[in-house]
PDB file of C-alpha atoms in Angstrom:
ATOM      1  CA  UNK Q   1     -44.225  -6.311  17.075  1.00 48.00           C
ATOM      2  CA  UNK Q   2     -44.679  -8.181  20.071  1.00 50.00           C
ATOM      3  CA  UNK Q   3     -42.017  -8.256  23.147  1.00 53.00           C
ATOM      4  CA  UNK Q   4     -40.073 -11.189  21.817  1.00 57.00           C
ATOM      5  CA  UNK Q   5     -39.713  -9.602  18.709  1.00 58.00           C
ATOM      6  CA  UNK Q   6     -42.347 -11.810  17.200  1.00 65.00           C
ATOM      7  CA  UNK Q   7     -44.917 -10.423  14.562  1.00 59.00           C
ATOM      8  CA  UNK Q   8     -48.205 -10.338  16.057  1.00 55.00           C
ATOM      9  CA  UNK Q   9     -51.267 -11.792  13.681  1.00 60.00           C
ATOM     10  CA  UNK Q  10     -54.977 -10.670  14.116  1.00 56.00           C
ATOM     11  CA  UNK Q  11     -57.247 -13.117  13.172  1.00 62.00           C
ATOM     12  CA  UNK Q  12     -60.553 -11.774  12.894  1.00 59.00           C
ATOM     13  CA  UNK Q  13     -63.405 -14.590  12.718  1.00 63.00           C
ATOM     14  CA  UNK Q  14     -65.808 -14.847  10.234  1.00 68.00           C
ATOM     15  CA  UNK Q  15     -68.996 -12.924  10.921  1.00 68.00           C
ATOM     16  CA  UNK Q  16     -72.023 -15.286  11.662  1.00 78.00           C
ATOM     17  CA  UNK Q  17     -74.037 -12.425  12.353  1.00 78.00           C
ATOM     18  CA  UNK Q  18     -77.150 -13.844  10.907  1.00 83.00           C
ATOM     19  CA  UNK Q  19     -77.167 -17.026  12.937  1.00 87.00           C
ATOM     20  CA  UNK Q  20     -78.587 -14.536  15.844  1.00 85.00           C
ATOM     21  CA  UNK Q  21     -81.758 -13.839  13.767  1.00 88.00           C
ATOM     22  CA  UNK Q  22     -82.184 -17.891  12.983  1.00 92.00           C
ATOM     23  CA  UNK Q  23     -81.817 -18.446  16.755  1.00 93.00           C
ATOM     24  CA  UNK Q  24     -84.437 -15.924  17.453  1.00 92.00           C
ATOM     25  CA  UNK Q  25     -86.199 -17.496  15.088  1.00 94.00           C
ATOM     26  CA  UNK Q  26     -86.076 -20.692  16.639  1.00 96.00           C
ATOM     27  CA  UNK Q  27     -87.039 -19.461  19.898  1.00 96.00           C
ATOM     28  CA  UNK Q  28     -90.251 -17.934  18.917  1.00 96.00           C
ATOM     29  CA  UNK Q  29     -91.637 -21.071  17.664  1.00 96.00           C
ATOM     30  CA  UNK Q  30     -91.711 -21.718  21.425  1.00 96.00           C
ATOM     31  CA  UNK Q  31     -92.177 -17.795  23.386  1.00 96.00           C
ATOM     32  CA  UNK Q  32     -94.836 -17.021  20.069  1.00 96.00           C
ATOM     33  CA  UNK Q  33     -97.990 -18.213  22.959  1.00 97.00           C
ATOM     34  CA  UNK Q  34     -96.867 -16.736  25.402  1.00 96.00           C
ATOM     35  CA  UNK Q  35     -96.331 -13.224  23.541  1.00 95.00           C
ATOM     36  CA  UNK Q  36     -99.909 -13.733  21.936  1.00 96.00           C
ATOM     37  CA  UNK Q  37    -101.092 -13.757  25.466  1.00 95.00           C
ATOM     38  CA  UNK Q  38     -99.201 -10.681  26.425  1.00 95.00           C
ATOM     39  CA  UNK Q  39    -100.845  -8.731  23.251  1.00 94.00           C
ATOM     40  CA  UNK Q  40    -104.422  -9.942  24.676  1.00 93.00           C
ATOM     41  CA  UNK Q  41    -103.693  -9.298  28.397  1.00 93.00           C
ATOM     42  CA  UNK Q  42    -102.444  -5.693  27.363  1.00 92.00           C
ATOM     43  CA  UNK Q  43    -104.861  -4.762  24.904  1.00 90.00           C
ATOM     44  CA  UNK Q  44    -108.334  -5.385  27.434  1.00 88.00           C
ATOM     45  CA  UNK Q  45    -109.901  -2.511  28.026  1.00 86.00           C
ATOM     46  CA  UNK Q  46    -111.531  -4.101  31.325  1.00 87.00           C
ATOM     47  CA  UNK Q  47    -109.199  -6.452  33.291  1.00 85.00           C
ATOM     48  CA  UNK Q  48    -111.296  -9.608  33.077  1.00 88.00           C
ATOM     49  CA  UNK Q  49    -108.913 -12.489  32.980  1.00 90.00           C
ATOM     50  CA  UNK Q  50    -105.302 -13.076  34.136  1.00 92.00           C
ATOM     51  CA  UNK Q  51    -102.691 -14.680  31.835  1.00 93.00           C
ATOM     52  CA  UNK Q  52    -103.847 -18.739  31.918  1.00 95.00           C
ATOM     53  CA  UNK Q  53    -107.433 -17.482  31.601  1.00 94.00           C
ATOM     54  CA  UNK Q  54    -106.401 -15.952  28.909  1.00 93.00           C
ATOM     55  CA  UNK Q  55    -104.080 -18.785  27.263  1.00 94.00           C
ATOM     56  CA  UNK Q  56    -107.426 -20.946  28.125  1.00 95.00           C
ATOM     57  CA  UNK Q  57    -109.858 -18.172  26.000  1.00 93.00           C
ATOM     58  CA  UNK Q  58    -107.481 -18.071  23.403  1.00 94.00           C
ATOM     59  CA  UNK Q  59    -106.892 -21.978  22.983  1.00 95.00           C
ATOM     60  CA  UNK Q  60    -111.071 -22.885  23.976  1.00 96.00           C
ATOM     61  CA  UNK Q  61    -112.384 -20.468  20.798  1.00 93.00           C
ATOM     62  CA  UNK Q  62    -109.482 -20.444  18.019  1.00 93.00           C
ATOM     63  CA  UNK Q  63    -107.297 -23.666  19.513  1.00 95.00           C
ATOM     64  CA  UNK Q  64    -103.869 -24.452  18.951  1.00 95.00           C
ATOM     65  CA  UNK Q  65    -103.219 -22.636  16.025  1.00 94.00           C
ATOM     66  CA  UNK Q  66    -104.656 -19.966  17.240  1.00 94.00           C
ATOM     67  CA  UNK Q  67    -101.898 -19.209  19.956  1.00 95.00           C
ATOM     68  CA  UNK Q  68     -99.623 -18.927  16.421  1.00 96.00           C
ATOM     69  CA  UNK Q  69    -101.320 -15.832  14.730  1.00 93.00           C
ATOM     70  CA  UNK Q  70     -99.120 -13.786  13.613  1.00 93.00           C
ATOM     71  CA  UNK Q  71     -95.804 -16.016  13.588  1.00 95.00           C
ATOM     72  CA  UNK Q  72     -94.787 -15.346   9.958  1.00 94.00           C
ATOM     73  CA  UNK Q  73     -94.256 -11.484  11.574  1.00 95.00           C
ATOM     74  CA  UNK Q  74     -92.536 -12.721  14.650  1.00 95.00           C
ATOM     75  CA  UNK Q  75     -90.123 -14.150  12.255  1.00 96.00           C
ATOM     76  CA  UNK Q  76     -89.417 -11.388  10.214  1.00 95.00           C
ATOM     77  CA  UNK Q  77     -89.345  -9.162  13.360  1.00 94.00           C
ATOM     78  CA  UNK Q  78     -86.233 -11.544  14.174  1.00 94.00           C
ATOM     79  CA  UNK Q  79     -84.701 -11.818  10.577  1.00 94.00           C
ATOM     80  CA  UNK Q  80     -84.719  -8.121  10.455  1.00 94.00           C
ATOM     81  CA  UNK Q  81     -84.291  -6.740  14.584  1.00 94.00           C
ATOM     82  CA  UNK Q  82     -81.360  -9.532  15.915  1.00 93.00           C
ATOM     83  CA  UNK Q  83     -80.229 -10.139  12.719  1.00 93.00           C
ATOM     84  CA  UNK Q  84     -79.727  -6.154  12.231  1.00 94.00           C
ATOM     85  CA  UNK Q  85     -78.490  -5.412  15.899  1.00 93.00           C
ATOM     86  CA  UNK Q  86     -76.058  -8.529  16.057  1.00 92.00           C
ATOM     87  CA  UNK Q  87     -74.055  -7.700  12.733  1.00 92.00           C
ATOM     88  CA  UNK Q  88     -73.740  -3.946  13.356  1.00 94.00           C
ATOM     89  CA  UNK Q  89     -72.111  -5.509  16.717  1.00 93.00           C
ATOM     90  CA  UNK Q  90     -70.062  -7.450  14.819  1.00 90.00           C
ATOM     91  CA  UNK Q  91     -69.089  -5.539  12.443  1.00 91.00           C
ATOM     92  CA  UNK Q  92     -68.036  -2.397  14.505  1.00 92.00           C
ATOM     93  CA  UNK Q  93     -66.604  -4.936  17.199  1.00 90.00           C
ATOM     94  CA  UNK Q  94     -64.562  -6.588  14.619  1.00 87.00           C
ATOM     95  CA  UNK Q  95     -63.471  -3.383  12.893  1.00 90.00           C
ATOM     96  CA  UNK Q  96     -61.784  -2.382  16.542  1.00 91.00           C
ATOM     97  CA  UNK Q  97     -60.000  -5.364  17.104  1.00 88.00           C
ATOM     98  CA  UNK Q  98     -58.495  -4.857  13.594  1.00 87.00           C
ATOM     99  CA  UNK Q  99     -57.661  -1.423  13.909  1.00 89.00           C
ATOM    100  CA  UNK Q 100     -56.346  -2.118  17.449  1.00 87.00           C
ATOM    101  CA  UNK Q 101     -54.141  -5.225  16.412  1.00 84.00           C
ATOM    102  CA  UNK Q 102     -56.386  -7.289  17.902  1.00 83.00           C
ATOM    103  CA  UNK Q 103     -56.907  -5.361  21.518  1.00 87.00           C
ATOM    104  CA  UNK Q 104     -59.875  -6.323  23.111  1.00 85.00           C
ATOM    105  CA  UNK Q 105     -62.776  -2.929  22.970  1.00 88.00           C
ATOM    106  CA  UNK Q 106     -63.358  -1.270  26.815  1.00 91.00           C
ATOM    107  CA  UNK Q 107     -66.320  -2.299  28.316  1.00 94.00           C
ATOM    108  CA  UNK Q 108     -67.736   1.399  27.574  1.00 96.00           C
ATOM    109  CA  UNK Q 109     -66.841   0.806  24.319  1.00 94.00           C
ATOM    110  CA  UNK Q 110     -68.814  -2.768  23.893  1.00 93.00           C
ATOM    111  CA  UNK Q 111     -71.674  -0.963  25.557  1.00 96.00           C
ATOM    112  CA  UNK Q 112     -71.750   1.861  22.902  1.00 96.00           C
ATOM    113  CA  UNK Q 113     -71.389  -0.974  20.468  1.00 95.00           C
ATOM    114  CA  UNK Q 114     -74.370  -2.795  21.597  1.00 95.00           C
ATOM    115  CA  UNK Q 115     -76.534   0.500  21.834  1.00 97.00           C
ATOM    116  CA  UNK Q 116     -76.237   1.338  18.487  1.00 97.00           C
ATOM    117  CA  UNK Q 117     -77.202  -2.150  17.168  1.00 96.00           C
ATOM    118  CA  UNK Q 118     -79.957  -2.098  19.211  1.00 96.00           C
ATOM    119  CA  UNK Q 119     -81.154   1.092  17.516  1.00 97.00           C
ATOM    120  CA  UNK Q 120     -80.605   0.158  14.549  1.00 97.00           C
ATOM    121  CA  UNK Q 121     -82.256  -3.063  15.362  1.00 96.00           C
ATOM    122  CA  UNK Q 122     -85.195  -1.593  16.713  1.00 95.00           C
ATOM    123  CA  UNK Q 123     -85.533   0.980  13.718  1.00 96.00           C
ATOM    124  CA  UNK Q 124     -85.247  -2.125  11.225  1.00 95.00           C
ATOM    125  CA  UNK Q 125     -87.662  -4.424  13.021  1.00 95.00           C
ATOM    126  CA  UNK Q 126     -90.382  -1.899  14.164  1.00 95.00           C
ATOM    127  CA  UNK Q 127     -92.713  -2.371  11.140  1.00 94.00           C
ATOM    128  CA  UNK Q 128     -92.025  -6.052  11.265  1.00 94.00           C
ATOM    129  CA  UNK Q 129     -93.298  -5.895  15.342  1.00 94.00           C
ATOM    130  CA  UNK Q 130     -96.120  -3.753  14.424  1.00 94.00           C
ATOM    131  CA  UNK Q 131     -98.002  -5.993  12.221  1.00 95.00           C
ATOM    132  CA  UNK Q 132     -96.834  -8.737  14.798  1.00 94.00           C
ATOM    133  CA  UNK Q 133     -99.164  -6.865  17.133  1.00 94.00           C
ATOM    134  CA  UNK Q 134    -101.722  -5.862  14.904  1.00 94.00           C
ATOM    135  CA  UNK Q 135    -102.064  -9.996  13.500  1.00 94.00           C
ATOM    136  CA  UNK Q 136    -102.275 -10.952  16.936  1.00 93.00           C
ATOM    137  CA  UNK Q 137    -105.400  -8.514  18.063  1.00 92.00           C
ATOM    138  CA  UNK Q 138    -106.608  -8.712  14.925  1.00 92.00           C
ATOM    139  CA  UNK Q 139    -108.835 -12.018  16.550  1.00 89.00           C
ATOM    140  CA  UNK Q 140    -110.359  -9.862  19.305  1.00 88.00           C
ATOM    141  CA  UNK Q 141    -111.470  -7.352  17.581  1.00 90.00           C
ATOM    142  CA  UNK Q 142    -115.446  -7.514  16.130  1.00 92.00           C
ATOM    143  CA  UNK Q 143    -115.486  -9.003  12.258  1.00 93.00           C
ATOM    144  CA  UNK Q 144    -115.965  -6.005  10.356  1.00 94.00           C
ATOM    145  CA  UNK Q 145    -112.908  -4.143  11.633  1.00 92.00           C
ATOM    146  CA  UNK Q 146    -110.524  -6.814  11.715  1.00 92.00           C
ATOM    147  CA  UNK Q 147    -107.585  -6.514   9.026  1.00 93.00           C
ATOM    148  CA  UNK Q 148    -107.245 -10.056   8.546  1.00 94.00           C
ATOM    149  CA  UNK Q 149    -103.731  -9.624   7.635  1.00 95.00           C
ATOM    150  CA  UNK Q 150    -103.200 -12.684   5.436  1.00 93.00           C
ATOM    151  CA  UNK Q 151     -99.223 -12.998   6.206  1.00 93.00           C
ATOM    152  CA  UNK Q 152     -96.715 -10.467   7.211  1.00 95.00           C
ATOM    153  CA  UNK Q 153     -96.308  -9.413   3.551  1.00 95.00           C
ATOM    154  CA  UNK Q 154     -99.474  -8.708   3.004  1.00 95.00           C
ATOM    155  CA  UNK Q 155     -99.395  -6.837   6.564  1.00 94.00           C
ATOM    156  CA  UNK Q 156     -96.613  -4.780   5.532  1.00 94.00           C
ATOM    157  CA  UNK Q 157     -97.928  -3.837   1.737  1.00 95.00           C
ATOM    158  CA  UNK Q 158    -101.275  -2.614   3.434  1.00 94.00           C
ATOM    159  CA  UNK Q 159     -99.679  -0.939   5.926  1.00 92.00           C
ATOM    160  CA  UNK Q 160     -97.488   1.028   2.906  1.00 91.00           C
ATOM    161  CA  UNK Q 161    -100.958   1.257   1.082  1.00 92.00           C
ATOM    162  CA  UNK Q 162    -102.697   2.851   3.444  1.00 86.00           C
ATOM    163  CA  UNK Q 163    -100.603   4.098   6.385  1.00 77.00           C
ATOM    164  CA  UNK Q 164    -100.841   3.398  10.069  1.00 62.00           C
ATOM    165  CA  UNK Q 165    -103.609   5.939  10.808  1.00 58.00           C
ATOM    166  CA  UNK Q 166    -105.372   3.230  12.429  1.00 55.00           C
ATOM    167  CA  UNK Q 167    -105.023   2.168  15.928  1.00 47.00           C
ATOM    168  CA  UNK Q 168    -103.198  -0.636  16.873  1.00 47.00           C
TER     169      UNK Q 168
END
């Protein structure tokens, strides 16, 4: 009961957990180039180009679509990594406030929160990120040892078919 006597009503919200992974989504439709680039820039095994000679190489000898290989797996990467990590969140956050009466978690508390949906995240999304990686080398490397990955389905059966023995 609250000081005035009054009955005090917790009114937990309805998780929209999910929307996080459709706004990450959304977001690497537009941050999918520039992580492309990253993969190329950290995979050289000589230093010869900086990050817009790169974006140039990429877009001069596979174009446009080439700065998208491997969105299909930076999708799933968010449908499974913020989707996971933003309703454990919730869900634990929202468990508090109803087993609190609706008191606000310490900040501690919110930080343990977020920890452990970020590990959960992370352990959900890894395979997901790994074919990511592996569809975006996959053009630098010489024909005959490229997977050529046809979508991140595919990525993912092969990589249950025949394990992840191979180098990245």
């Amino acid at each position: 009961m609250a000081s005035g006597g009054k009955k005090v009503t917790v009114r937990v919200k309805p998780q929209r957990w999910y929307l996080g992974g459709f706004a990450g989504c959304m977001a690497v439709c537009f941050t999918h180039p520039l992580d492309l680039v990253k993969v190329h820039l950290q995979t050289q095994q000589k230093v010869q180009k900086g990050m817009v000679g790169m974006f140039g190489h990429v877009l001069k000898t596979h174009g446009v679509r080439g700065l998208y290989n491997g969105l299909t797996a930076s999708w799933t990467r968010q449908l499974t990594y913020t989707t996971t990590r933003v309703g454990v969140y919730e869900f634990a956050k929202n468990k508090i406030l109803k087993d609190t009466g609706g008191q606000l978690p310490p900040f501690y508390l919110k930080v343990t929160l977020s920890a452990l949906g970020g590990c959960c995240g992370g352990l959900v999304g890894t395979p997901a990120d790994m074919v990511n990686v592996r569809m975006q080398n996959d053009m630098k490397l010489p024909v005959d040892q490229r997977r050529n990955y046809k979508h991140i389905f595919d990525g993912l059966r092969r990589v249950a078919s025949e394990g992840t023995s191979h180098a990245i």
